[in-house]
PDB file of C-alpha atoms in Angstrom:
ATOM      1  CA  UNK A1046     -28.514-209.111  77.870  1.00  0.00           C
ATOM      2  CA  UNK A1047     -30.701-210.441  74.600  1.00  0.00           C
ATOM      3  CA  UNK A1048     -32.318-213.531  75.728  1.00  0.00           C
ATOM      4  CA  UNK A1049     -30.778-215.407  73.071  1.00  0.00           C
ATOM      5  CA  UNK A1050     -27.080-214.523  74.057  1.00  0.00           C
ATOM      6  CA  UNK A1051     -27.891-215.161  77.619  1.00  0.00           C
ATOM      7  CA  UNK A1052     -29.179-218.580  77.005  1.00  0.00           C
ATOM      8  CA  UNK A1053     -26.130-219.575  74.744  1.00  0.00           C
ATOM      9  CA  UNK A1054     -24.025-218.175  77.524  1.00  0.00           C
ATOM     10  CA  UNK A1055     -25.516-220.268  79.899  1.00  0.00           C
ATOM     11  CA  UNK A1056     -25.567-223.422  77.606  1.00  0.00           C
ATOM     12  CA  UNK A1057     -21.743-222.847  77.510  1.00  0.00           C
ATOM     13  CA  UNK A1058     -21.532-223.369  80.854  1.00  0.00           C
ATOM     14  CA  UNK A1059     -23.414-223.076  84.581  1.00  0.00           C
ATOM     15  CA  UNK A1060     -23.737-224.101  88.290  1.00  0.00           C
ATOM     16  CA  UNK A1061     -24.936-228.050  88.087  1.00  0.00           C
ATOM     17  CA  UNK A1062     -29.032-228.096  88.239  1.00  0.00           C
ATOM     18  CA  UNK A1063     -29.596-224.373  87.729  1.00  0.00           C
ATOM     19  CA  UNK A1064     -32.415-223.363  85.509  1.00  0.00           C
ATOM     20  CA  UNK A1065     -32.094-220.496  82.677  1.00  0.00           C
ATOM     21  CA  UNK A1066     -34.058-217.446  83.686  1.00  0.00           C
ATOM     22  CA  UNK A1067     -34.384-214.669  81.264  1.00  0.00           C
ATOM     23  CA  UNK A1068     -34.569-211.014  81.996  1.00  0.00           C
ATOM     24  CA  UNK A1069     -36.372-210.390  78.168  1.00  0.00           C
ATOM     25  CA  UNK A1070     -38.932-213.227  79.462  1.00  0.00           C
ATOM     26  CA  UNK A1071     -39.594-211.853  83.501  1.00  0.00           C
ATOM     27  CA  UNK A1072     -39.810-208.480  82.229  1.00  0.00           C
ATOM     28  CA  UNK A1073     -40.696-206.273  79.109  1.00  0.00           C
ATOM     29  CA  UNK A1074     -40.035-203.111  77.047  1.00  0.00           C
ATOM     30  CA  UNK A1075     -42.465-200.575  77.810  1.00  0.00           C
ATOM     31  CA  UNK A1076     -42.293-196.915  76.364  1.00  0.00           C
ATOM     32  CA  UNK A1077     -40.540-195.609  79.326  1.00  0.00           C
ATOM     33  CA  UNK A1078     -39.155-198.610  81.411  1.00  0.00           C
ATOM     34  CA  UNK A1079     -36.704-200.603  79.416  1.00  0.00           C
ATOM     35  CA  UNK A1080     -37.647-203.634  82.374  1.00  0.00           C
ATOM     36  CA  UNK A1081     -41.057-202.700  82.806  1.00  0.00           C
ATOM     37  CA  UNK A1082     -43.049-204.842  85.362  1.00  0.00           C
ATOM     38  CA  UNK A1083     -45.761-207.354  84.524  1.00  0.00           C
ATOM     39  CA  UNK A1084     -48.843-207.267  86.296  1.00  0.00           C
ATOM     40  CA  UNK A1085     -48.908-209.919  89.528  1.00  0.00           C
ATOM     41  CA  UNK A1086     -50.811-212.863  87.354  1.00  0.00           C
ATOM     42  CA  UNK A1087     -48.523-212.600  84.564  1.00  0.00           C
ATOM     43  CA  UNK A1088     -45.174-212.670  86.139  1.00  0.00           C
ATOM     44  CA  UNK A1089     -46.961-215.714  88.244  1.00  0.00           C
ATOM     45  CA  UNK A1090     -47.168-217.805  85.312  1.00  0.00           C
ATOM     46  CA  UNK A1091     -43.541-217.226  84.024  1.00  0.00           C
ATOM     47  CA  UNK A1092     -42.028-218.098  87.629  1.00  0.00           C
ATOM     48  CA  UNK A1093     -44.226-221.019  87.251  1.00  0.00           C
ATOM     49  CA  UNK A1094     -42.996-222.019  84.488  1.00  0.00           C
ATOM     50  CA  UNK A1095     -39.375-222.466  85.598  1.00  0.00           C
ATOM     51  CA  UNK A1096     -40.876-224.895  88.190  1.00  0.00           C
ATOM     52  CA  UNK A1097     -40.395-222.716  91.457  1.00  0.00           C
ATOM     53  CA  UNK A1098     -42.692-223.875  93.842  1.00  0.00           C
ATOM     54  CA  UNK A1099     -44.758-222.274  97.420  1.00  0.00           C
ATOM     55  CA  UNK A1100     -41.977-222.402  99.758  1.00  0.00           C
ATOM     56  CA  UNK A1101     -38.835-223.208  97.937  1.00  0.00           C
ATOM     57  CA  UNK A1102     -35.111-221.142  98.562  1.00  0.00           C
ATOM     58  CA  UNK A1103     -34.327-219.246  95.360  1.00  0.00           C
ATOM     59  CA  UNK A1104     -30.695-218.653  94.650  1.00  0.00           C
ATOM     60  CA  UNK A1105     -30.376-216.452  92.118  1.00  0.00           C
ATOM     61  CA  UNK A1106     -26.746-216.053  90.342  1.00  0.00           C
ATOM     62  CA  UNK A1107     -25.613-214.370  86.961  1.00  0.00           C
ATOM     63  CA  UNK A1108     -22.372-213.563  85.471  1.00  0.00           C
ATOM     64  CA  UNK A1109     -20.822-210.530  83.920  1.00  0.00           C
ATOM     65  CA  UNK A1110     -20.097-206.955  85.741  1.00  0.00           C
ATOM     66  CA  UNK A1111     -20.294-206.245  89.289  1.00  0.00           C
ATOM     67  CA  UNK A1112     -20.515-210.388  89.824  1.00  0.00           C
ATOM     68  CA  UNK A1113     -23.257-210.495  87.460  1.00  0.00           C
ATOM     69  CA  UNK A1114     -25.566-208.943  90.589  1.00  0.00           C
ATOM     70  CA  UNK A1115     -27.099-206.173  88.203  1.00  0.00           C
ATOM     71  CA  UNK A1116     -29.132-208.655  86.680  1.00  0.00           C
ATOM     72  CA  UNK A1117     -29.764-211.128  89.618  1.00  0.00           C
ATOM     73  CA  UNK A1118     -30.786-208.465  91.676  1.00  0.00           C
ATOM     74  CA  UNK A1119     -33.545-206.977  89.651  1.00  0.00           C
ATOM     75  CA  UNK A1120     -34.911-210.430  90.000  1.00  0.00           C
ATOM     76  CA  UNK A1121     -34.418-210.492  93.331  1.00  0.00           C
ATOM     77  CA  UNK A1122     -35.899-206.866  94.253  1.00  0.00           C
ATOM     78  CA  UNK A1123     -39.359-208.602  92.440  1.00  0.00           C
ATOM     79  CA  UNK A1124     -38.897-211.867  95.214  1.00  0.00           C
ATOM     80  CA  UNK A1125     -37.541-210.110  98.276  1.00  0.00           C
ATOM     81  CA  UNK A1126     -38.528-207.206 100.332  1.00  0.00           C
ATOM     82  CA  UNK A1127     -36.368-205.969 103.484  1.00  0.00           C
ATOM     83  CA  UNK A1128     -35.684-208.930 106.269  1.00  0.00           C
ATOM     84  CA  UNK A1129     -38.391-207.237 108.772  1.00  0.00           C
ATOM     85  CA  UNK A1130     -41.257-207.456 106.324  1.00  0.00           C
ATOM     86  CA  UNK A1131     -43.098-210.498 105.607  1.00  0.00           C
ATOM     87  CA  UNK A1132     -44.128-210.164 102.223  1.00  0.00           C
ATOM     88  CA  UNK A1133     -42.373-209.137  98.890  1.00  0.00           C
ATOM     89  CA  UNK A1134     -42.989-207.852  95.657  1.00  0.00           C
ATOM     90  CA  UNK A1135     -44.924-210.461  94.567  1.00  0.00           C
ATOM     91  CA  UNK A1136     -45.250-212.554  97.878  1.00  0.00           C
ATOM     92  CA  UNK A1137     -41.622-214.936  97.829  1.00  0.00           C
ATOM     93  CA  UNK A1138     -40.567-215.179 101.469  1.00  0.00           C
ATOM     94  CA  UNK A1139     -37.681-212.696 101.948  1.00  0.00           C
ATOM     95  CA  UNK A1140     -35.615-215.137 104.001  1.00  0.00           C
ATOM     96  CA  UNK A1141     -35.725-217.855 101.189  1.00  0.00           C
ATOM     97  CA  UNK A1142     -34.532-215.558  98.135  1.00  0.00           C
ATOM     98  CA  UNK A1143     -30.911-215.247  97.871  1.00  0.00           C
ATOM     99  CA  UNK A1144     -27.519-213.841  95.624  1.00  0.00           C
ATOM    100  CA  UNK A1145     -24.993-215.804  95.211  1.00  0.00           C
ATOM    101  CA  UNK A1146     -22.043-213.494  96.247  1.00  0.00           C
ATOM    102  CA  UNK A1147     -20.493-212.552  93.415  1.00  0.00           C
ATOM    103  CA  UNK A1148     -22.373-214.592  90.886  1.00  0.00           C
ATOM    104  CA  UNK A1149     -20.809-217.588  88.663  1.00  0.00           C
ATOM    105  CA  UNK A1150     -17.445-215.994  88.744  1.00  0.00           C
ATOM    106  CA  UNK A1151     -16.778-216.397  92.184  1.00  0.00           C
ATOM    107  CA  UNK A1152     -17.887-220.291  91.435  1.00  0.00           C
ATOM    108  CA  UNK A1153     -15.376-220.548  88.550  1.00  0.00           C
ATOM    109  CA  UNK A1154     -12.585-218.720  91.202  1.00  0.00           C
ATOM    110  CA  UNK A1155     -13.071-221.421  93.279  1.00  0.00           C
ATOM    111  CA  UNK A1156     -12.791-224.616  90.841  1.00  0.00           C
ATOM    112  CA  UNK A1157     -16.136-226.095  91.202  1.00  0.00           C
ATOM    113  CA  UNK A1158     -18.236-227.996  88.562  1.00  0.00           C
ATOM    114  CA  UNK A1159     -19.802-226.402  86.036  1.00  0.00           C
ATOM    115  CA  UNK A1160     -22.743-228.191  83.426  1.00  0.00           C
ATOM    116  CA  UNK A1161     -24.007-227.370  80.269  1.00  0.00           C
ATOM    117  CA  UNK A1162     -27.307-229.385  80.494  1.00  0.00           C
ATOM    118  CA  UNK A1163     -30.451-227.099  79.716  1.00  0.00           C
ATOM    119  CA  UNK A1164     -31.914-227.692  82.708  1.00  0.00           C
ATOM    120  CA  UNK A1165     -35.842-228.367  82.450  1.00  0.00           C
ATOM    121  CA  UNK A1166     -37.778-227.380  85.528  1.00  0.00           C
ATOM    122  CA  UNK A1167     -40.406-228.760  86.257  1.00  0.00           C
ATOM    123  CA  UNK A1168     -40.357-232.014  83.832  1.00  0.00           C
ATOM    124  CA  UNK A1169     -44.128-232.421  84.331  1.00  0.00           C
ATOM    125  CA  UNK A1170     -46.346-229.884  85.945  1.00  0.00           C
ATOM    126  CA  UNK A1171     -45.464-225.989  86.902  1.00  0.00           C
ATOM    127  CA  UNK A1172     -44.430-224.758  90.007  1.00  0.00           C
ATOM    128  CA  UNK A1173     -47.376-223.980  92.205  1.00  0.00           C
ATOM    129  CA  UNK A1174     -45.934-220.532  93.221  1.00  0.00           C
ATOM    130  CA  UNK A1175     -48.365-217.932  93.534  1.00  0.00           C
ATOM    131  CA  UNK A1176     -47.689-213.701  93.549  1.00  0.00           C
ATOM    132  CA  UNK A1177     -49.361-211.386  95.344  1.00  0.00           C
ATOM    133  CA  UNK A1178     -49.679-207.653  94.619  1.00  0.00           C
ATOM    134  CA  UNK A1179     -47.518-205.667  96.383  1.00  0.00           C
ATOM    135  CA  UNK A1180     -45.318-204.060  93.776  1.00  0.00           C
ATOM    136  CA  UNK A1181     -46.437-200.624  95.183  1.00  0.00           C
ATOM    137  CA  UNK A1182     -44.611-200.823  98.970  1.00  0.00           C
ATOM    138  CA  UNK A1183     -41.273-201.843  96.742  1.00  0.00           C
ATOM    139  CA  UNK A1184     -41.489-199.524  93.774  1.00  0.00           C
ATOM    140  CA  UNK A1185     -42.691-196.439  93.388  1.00  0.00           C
ATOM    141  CA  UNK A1186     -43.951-195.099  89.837  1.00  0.00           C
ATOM    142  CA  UNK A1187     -43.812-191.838  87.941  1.00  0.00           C
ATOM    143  CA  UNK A1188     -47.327-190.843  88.847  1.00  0.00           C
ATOM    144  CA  UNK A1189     -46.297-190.562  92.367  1.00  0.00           C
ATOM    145  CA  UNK A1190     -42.916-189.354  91.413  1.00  0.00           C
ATOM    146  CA  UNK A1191     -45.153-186.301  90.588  1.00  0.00           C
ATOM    147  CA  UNK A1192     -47.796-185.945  93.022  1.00  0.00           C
ATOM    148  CA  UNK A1193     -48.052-182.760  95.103  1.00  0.00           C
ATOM    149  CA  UNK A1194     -48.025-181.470  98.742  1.00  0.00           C
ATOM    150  CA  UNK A1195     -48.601-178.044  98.521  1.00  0.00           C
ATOM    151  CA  UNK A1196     -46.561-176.395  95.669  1.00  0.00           C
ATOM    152  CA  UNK A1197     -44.034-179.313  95.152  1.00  0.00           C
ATOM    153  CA  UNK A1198     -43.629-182.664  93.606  1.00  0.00           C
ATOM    154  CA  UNK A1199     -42.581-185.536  96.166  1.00  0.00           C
ATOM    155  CA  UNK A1200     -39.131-185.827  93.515  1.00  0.00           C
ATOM    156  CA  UNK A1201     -39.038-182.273  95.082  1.00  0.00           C
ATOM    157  CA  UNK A1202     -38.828-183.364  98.851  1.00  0.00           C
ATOM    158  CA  UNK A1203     -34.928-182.770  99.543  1.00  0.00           C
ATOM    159  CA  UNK A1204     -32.934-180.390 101.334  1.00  0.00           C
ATOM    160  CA  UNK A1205     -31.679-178.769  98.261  1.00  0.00           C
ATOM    161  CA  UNK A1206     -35.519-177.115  97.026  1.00  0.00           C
ATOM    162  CA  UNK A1207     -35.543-176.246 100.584  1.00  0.00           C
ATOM    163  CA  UNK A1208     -38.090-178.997 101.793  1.00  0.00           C
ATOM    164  CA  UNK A1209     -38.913-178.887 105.224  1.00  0.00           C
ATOM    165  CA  UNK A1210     -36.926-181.345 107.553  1.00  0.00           C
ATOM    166  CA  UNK A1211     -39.796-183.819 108.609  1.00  0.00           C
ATOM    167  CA  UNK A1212     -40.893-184.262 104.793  1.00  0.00           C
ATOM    168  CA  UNK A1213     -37.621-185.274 103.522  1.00  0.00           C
ATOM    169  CA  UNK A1214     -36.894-187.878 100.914  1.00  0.00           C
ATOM    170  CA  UNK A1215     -33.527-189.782 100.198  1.00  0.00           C
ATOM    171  CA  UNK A1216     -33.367-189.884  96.585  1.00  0.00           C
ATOM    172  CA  UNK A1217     -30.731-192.090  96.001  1.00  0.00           C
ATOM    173  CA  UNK A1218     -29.158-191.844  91.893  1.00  0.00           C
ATOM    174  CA  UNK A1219     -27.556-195.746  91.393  1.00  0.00           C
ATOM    175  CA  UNK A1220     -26.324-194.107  88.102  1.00  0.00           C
ATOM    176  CA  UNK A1221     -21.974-194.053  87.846  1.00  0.00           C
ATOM    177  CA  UNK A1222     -20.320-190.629  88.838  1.00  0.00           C
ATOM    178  CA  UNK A1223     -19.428-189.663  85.328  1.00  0.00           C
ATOM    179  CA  UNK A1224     -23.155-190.284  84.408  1.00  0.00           C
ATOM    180  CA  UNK A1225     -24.893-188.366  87.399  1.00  0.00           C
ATOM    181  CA  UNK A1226     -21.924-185.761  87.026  1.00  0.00           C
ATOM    182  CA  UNK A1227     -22.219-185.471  83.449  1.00  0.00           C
ATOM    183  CA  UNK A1228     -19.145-186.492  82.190  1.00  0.00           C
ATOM    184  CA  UNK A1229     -19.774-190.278  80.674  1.00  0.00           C
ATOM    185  CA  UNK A1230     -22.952-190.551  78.183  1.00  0.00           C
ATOM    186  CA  UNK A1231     -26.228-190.042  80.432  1.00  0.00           C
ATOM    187  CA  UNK A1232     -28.130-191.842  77.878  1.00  0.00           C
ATOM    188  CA  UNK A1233     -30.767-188.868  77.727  1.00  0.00           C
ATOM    189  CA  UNK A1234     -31.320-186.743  74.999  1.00  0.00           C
ATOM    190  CA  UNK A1235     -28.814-183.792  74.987  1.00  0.00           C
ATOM    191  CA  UNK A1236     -30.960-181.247  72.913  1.00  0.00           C
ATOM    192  CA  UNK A1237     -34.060-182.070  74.877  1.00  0.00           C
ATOM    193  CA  UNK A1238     -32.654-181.939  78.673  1.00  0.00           C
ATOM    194  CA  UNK A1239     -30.189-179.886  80.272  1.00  0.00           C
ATOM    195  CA  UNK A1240     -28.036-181.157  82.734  1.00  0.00           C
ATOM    196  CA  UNK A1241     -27.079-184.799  84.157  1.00  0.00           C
ATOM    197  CA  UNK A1242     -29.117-185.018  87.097  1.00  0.00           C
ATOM    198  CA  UNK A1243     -32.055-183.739  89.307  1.00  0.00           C
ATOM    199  CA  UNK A1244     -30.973-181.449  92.508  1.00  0.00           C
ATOM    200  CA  UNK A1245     -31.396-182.607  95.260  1.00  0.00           C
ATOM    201  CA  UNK A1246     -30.600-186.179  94.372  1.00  0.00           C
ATOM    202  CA  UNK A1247     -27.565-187.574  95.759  1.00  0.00           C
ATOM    203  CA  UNK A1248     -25.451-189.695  93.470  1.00  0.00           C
ATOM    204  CA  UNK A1249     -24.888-193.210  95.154  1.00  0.00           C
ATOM    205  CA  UNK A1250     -23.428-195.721  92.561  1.00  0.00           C
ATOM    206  CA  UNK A1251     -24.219-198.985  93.233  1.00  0.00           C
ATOM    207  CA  UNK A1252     -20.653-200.377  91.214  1.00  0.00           C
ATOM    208  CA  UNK A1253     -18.929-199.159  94.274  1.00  0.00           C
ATOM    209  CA  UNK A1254     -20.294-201.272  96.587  1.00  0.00           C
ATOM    210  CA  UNK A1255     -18.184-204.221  94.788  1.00  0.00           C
ATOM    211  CA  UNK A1256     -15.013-205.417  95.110  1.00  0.00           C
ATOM    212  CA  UNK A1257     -12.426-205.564  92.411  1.00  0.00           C
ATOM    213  CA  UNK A1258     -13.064-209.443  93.244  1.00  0.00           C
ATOM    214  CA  UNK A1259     -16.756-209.028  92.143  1.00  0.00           C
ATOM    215  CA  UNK A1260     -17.850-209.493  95.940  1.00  0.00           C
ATOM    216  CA  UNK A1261     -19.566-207.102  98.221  1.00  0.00           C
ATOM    217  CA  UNK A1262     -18.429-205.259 100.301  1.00  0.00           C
ATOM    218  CA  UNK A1263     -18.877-205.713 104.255  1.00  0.00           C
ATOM    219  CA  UNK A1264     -21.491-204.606 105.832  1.00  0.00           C
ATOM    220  CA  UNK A1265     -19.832-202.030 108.244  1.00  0.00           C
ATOM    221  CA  UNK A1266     -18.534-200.769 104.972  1.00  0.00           C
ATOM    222  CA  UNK A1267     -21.626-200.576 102.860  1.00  0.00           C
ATOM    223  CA  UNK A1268     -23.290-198.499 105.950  1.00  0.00           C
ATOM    224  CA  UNK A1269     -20.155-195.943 106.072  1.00  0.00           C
ATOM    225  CA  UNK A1270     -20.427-195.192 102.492  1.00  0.00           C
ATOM    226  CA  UNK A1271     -24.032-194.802 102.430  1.00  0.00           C
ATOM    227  CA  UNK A1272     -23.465-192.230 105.260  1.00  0.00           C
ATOM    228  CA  UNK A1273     -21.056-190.333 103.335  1.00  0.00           C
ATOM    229  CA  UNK A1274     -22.932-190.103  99.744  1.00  0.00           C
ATOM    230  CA  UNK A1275     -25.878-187.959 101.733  1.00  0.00           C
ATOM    231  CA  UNK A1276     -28.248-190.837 103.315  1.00  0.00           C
ATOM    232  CA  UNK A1277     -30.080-189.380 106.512  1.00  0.00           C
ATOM    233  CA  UNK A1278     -31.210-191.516 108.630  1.00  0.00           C
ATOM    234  CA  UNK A1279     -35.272-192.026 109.364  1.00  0.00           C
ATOM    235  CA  UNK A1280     -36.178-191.078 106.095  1.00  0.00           C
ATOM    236  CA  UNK A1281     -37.414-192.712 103.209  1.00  0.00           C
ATOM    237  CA  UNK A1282     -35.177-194.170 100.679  1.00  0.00           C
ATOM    238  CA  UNK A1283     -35.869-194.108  96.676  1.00  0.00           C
ATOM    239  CA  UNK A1284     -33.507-195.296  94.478  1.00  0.00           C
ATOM    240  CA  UNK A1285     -33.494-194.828  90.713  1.00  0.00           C
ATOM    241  CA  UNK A1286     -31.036-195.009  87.891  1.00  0.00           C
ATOM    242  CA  UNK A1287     -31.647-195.323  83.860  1.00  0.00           C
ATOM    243  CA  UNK A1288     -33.465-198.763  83.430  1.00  0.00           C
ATOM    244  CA  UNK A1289     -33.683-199.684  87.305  1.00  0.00           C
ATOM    245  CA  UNK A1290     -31.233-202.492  86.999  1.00  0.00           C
ATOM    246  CA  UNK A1291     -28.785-200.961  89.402  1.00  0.00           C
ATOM    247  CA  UNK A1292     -31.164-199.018  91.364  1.00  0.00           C
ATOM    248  CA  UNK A1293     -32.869-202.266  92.098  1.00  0.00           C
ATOM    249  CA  UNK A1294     -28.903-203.750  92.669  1.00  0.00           C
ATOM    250  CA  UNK A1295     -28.793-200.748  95.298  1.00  0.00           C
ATOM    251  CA  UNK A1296     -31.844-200.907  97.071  1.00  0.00           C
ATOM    252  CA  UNK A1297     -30.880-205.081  97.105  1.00  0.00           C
ATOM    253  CA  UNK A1298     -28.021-203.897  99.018  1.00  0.00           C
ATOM    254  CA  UNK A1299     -29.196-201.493 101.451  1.00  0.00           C
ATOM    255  CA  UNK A1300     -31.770-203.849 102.588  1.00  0.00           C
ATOM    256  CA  UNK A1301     -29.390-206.343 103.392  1.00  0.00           C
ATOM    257  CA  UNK A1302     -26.545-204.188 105.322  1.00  0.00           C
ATOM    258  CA  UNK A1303     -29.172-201.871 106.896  1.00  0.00           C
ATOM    259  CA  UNK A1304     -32.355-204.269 107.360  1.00  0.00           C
ATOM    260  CA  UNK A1305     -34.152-201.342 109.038  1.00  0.00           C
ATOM    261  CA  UNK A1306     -34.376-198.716 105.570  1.00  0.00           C
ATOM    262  CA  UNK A1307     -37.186-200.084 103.328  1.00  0.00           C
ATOM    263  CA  UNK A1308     -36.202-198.771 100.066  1.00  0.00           C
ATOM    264  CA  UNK A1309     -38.085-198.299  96.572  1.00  0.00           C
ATOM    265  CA  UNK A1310     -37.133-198.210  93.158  1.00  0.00           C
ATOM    266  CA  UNK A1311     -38.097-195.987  90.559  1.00  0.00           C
ATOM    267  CA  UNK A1312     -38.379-198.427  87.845  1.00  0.00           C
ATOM    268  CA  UNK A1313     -38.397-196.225  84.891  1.00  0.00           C
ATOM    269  CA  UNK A1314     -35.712-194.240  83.103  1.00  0.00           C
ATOM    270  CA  UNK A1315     -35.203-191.074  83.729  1.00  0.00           C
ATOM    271  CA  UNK A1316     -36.680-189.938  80.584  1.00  0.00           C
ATOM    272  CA  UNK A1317     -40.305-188.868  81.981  1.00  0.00           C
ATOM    273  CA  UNK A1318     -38.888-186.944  84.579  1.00  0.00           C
ATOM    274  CA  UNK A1319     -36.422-185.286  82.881  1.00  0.00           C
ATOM    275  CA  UNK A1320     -38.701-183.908  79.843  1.00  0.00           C
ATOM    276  CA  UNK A1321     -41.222-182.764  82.424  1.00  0.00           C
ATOM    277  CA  UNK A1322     -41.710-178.738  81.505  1.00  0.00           C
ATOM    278  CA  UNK A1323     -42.693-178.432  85.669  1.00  0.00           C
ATOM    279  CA  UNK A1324     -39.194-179.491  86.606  1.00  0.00           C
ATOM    280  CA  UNK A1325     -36.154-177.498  87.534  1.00  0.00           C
ATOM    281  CA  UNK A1326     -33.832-178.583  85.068  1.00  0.00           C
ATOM    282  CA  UNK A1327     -31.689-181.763  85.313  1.00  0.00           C
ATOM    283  CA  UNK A1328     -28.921-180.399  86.576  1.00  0.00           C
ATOM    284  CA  UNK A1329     -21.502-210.091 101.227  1.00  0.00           C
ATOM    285  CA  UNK A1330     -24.275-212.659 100.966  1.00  0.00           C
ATOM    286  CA  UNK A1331     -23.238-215.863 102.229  1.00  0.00           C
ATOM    287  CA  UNK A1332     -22.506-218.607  99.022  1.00  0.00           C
ATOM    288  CA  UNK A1333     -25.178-220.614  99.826  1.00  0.00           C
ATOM    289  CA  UNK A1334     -25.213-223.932  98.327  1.00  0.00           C
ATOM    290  CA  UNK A1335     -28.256-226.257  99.861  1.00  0.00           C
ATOM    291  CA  UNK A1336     -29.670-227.759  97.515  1.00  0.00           C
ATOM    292  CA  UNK A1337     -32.215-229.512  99.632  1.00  0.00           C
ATOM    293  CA  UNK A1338     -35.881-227.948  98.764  1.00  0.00           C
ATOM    294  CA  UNK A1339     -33.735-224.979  96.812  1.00  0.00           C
ATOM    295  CA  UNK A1340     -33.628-223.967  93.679  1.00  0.00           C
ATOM    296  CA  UNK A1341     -30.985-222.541  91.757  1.00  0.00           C
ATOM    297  CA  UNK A1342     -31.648-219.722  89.040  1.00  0.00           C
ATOM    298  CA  UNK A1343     -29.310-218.358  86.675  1.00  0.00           C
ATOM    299  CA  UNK A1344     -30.543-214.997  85.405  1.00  0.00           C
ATOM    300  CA  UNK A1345     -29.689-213.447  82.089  1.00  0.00           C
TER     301      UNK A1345
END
């Protein structure tokens, strides 16, 4: 969403005492990575600058498709790391970050207040909250992508190239069917890459984890379909799509229904990857409304 569009949106209407938070602001257009990451210090000072302080409950919400959780999420994945690890991205504790279920539709559903004050936090000083470095246990980058063992890449390690068993990788593709199937747009240049997706990769669509109601879906649910998209168990996870929006919305998911996978996401687009000569070719959070020592985020 442009940041001017978002913050209109949200002038037009939001949760009482939630601040604006702007995906063009948090994160930035790199070459590759349409949300590229900021190093620890910078994103620091922007979080800072909302007013979220050392300790605080983030709740983040936005609105739009899939309950507005593509966008809240990638915000999230930066806060929150799985429930049995104590740090996250960039430090938040894990057990104070939170989605609101749904996001502001699921508010509206339900009849309760809306504002349209641009809420100013803090009105004096920043936040005091302070990010540590540890973008690399969450997120894995190209360079990696293509590091070897032996003869083959690690985006190489799945059953399909014939990897062995132990070395496995679950390479999880967040993209929509038609996209990963090659039937909708794949966004990647047709006369430069063949094919919709890499082999080996199993296609895993984070929009299906949603109700028609914009809700989640239960947990018992979430784990079945994982199961049946190709997810073995004791291995790694990765999870990637085009910008990392809903391959951070997936691995936000996974880490909640199934606290004991620790998945990363491959934050840029496909593009690198795909034009690599090397390569074969492509072929229900709770609502949780305490306000007491929380704050309340709307992303766009």
């Amino acid at each position: 969403m442009e940041r001017e569009k978002s913050k209109q949106l949200y002038l037009s209407g939001h949760i009482p005492d939630a601040a604006f938070m702007s995906l063009d602001a948090a994160l930035f257009p790199s070459q590759y990575e349409r949300f590229a990451l900021y190093p620890p210090d910078i994103f620091e000072k922007y979080i800072q600058m909302i007013g979220v302080n050392e300790g605080e409950h983030i709740i983040l919400y936005a609105r739009g498709a899939l309950g507005g959780m593509v966008f809240s999420s990638r915000i999230a994945w930066l806060l929150k790391a799985c429930a049995l690890i104590s740090n996250t991205s960039y430090g938040h504790d894990p057990e104070k970050v939170s989605l609101l279920d749904g996001g502001l539709a699921s508010w509206m559903r339900q009849g309760l207040e809306l504002s349209t004050d641009d809420v100013q936090l803090p009105v004096g000083d920043p936040g005091n909250w302070k990010a540590h470095d540890k973008l690399s246990e969450y997120n894995i980058k190209f360079e990696e992508m293509e590091d070897k063992d032996g003869d083959k890449m690690y985006l190489e390690r799945t059953d399909e190239v014939g990897w062995k068993v132990s070395g496995l990788v679950n390479f999880l593709d967040a993209r929509h069917r038609g996209q990963f199937n090659g039937t909708e747009d794949t966004g990647l240049d047709p006369y430069r890459v063949g094919g919709s997706n890499i082999p080996g990769f199993k296609n895993a669509p984070a929009a299906e984890l949603v109700n028609d109601n914009g809700q989640l879906k239960s947990k018992d649910e979430i784990r079945q379909w994982l199961y049946a998209n190709g997810y073995k168990s004791d291995k790694p996870v990765v999870t990637l799509c085009n910008t990392g929006m809903q391959a951070s919305m997936l691995a936000q998911i996974i880490s909640y229904a199934v606290p004991e996978i620790s998945p990363r996401v491959y934050n840029a687009s496909f593009a690198p990857i795909a034009l690599k000569e090397t390569l074969p070719s492509f072929s229900k959070y709770s609502l949780v409304l305490q306000f007491l020592q929380e704050l309340l985020v709307e992303v766009g």
